[in-house]
Coordinates of N, CA and C in Angstrom, one line a residue:
X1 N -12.6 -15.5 -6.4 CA -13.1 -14.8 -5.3 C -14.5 -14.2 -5.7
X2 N -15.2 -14.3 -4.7 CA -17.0 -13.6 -5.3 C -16.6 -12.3 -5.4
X3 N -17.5 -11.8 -6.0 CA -17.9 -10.1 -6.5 C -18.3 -9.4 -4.9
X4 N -18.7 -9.8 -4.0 CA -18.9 -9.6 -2.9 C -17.5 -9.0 -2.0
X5 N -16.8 -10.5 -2.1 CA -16.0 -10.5 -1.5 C -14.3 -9.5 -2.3
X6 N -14.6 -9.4 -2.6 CA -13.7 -8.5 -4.1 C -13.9 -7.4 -3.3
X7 N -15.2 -6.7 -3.5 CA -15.2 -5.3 -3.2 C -15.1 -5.6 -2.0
X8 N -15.5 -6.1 -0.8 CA -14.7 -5.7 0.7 C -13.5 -5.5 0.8
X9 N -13.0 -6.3 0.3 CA -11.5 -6.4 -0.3 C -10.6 -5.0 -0.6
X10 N -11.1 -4.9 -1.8 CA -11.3 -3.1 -2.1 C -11.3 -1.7 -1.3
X11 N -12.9 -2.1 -0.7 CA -13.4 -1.0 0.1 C -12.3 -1.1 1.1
X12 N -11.8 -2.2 1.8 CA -10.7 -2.2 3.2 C -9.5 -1.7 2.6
X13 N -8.9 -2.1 1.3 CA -7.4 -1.5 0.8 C -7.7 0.4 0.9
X14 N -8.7 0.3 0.6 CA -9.0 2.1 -0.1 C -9.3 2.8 1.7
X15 N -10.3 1.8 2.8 CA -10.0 2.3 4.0 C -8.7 2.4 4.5
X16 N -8.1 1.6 4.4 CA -6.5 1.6 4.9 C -6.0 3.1 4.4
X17 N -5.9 2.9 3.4 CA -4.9 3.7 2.4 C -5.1 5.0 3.2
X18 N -6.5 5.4 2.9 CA -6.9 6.9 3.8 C -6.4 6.8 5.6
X19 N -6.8 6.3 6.1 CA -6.5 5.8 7.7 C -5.2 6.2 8.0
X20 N -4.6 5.1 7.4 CA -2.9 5.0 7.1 C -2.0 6.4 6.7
X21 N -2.8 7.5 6.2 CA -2.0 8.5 5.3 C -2.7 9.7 6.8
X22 N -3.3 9.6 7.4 CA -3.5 10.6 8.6 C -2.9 10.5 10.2
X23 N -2.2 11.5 10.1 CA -1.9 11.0 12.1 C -3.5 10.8 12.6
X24 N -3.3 9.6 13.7 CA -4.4 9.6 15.0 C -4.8 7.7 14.5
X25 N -6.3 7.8 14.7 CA -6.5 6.2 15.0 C -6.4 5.4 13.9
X26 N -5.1 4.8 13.9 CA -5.2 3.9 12.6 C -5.4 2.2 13.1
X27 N -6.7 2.2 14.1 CA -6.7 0.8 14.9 C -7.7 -0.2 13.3
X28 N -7.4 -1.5 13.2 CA -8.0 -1.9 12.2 C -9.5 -1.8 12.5
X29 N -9.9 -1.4 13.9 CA -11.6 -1.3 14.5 C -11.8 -0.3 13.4
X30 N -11.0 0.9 13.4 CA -11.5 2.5 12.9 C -11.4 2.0 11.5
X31 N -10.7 1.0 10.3 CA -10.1 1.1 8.8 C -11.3 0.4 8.4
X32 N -12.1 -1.0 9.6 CA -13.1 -1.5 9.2 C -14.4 -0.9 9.3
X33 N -14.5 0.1 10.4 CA -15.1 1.1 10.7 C -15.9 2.1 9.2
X34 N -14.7 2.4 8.3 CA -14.6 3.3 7.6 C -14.9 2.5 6.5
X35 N -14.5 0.9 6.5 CA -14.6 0.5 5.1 C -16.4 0.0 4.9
X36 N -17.1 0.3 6.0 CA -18.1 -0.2 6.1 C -18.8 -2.2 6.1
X37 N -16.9 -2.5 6.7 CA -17.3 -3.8 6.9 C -17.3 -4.3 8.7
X38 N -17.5 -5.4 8.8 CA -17.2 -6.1 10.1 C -16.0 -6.1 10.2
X39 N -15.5 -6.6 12.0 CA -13.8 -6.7 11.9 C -13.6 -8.0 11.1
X40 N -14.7 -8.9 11.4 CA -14.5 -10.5 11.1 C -14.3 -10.6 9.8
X41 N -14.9 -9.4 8.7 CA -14.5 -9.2 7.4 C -13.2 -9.1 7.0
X42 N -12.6 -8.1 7.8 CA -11.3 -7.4 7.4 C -10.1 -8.5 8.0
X43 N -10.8 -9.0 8.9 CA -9.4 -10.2 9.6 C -9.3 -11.8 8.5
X44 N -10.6 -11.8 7.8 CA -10.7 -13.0 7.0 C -9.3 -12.4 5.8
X45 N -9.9 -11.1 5.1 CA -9.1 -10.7 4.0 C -7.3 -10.0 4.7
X46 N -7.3 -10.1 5.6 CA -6.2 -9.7 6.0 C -5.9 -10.2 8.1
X47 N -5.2 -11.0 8.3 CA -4.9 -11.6 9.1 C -4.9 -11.1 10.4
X48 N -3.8 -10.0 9.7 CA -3.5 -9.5 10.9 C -2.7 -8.0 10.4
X49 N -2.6 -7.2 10.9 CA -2.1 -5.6 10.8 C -1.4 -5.1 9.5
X50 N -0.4 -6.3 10.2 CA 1.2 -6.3 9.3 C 0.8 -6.4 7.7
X51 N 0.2 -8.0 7.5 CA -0.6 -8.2 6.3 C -1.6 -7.2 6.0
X52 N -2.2 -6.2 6.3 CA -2.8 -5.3 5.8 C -2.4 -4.3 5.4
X53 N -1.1 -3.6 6.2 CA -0.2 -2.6 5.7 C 0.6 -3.1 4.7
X54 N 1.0 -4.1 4.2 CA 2.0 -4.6 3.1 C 1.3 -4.7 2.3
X55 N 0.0 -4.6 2.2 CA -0.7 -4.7 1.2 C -0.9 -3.4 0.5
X56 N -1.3 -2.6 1.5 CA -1.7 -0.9 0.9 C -0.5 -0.3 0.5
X57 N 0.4 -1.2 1.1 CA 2.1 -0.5 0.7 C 2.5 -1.0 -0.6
X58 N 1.9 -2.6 -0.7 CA 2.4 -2.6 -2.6 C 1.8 -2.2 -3.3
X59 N 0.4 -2.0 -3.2 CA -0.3 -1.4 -3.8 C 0.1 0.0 -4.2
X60 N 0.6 0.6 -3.4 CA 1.1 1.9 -3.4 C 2.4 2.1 -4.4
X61 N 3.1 1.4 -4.2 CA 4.2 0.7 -5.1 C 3.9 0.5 -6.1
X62 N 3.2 -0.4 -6.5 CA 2.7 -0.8 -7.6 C 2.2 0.2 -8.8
X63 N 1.5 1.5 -7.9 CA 0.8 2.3 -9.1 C 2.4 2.7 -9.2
X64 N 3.0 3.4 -8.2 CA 4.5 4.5 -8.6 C 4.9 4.1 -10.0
X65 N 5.3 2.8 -9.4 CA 6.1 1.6 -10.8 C 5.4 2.2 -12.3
X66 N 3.9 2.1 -11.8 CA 3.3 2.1 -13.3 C 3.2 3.3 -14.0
X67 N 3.4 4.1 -12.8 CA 3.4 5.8 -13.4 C 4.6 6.0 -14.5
X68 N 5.7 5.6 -14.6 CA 6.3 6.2 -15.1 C 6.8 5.8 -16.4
X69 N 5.7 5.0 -17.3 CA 5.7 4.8 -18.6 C 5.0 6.5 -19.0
X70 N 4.0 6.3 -18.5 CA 3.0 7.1 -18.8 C 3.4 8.6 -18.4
X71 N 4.1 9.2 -17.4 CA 4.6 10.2 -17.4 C 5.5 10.6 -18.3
X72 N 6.1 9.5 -18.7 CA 7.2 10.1 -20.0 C 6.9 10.2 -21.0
X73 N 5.7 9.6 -20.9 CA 5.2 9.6 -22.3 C 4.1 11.1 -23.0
X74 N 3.4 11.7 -21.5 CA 3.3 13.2 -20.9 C 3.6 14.3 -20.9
X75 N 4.7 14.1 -20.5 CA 5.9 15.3 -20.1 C 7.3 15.2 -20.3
X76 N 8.0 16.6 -20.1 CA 9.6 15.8 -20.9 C 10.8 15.2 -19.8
X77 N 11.4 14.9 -19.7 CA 12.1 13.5 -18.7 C 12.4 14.7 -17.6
X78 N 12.5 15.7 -17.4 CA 12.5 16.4 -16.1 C 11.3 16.8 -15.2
X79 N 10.6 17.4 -15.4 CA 9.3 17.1 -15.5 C 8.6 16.1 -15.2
X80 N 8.9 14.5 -15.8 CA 8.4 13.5 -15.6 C 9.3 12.8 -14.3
X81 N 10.6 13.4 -13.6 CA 11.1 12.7 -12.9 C 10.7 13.5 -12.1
X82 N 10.1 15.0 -11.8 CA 9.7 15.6 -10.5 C 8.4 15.2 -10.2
X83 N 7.4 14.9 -11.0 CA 6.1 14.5 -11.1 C 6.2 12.7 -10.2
X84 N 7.2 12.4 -10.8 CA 7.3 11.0 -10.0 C 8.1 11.0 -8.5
X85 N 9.5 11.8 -8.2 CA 9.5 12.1 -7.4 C 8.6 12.5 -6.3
X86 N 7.7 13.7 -6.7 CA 6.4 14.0 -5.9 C 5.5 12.5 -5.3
X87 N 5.0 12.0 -6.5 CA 4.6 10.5 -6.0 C 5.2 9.7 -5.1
X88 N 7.0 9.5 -5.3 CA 7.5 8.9 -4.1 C 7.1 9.7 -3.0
X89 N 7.1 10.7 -2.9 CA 7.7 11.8 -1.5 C 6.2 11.3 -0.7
X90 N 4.9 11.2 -1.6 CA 3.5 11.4 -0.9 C 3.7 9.3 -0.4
X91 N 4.3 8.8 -1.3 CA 4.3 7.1 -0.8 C 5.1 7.4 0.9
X92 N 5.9 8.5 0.7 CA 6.5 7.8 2.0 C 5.6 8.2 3.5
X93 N 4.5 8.5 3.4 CA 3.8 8.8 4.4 C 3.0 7.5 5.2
X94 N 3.5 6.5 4.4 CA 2.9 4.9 4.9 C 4.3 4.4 5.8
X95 N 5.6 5.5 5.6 CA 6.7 4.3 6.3 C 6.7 4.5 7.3
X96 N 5.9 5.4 8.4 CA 6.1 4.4 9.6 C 5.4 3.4 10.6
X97 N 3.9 3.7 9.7 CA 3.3 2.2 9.6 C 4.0 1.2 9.5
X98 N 4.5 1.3 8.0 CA 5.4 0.5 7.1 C 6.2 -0.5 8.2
X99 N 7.2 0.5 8.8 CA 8.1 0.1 9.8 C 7.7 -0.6 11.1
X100 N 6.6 0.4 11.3 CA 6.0 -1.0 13.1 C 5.7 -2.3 12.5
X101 N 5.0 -2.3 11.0 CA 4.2 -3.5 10.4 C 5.8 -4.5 10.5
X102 N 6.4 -4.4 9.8 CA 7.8 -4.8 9.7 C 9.1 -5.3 11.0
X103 N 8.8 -4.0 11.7 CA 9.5 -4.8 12.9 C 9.0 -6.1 14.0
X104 N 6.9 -6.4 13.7 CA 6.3 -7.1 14.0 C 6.7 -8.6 13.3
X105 N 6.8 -8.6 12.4 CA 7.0 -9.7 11.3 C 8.5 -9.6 10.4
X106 N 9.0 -9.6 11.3 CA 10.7 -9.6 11.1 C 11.4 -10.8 10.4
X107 N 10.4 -11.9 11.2 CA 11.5 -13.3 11.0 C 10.5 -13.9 9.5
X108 N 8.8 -13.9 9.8 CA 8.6 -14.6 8.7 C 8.1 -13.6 7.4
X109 N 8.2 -12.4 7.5 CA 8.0 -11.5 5.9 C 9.3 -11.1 5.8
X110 N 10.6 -11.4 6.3 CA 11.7 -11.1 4.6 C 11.7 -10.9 3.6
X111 N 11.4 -11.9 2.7 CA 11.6 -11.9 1.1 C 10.5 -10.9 1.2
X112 N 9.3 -10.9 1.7 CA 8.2 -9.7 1.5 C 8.4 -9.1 1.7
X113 N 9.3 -8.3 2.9 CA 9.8 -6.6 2.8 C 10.9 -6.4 1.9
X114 N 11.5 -6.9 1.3 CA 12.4 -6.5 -0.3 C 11.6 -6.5 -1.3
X115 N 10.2 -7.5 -1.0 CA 9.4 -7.4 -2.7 C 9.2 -5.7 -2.7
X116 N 8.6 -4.7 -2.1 CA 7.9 -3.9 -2.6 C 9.2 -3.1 -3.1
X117 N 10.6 -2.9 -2.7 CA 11.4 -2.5 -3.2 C 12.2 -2.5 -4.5
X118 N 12.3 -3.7 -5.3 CA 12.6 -4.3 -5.8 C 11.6 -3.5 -7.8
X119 N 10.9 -3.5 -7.5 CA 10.1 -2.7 -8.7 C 10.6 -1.2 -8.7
X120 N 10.7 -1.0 -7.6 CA 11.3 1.0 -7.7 C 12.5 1.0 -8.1
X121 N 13.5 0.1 -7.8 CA 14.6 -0.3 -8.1 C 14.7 -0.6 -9.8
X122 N 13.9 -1.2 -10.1 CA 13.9 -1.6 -11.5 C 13.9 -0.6 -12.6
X123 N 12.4 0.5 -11.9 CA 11.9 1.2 -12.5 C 12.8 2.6 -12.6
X124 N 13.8 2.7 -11.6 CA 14.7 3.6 -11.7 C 15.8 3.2 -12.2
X125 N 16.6 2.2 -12.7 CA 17.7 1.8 -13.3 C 16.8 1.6 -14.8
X126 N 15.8 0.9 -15.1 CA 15.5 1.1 -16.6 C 14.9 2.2 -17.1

């Protein structure tokens, strides 16, 4: 992918993310609005809604997961499980995005609404 196209890429996950975490207009006009791209930008790197919210949502996942080497490694295991707790509590301000994105794309993102689960799962049992 070009250096160009990377950071739009970027700049749209990091518009989302903000958009996404406020009540009021989370239309992809206002996320591309914000990312300082075109829509025709934001629709190349993300198709359509659903694919743009599953993206800010693994991503959001993704850091949680990674937090918690490094919290324990910080603080002592109680401490490091309210510190991460906190992290979940602020992830779940994407679920009911999450959820309209999901009941749109029911039949063909399956396996993809268990992926982002599947690492919290891991990271709480090991």
């Amino acid at each position: 992918m070009r250096s160009d196209a990377r950071s739009n890429r970027l700049r749209i996950l990091e518009a989302a993310a903000e958009v996404l975490a406020v009540p009021g207009d989370t239309s992809l006009k206002s996320i591309a609005r914000r990312a300082g791209v075109g829509q025709g930008t934001l629709y190349r790197h993300f198709p359509t809604r659903e694919s743009l919210v599953l993206h800010v949502y693994w991503e959001e996942v993704e850091e949680l997961v990674n937090a918690v080497p490094a919290l324990l490694k910080t603080l002592c295991p109680p401490l490091a499980l309210r510190a991460w707790l906190e992290r979940l509590l602020a992830l779940g301000r994407y679920a009911p995005e999450f959820a309209d994105a999901m009941s749109e794309a029911t039949g063909m993102l399956t396996k993809q609404c268990r992926q982002p689960y599947q690492p919290l799962l891991d990271a709480l049992s090991g």
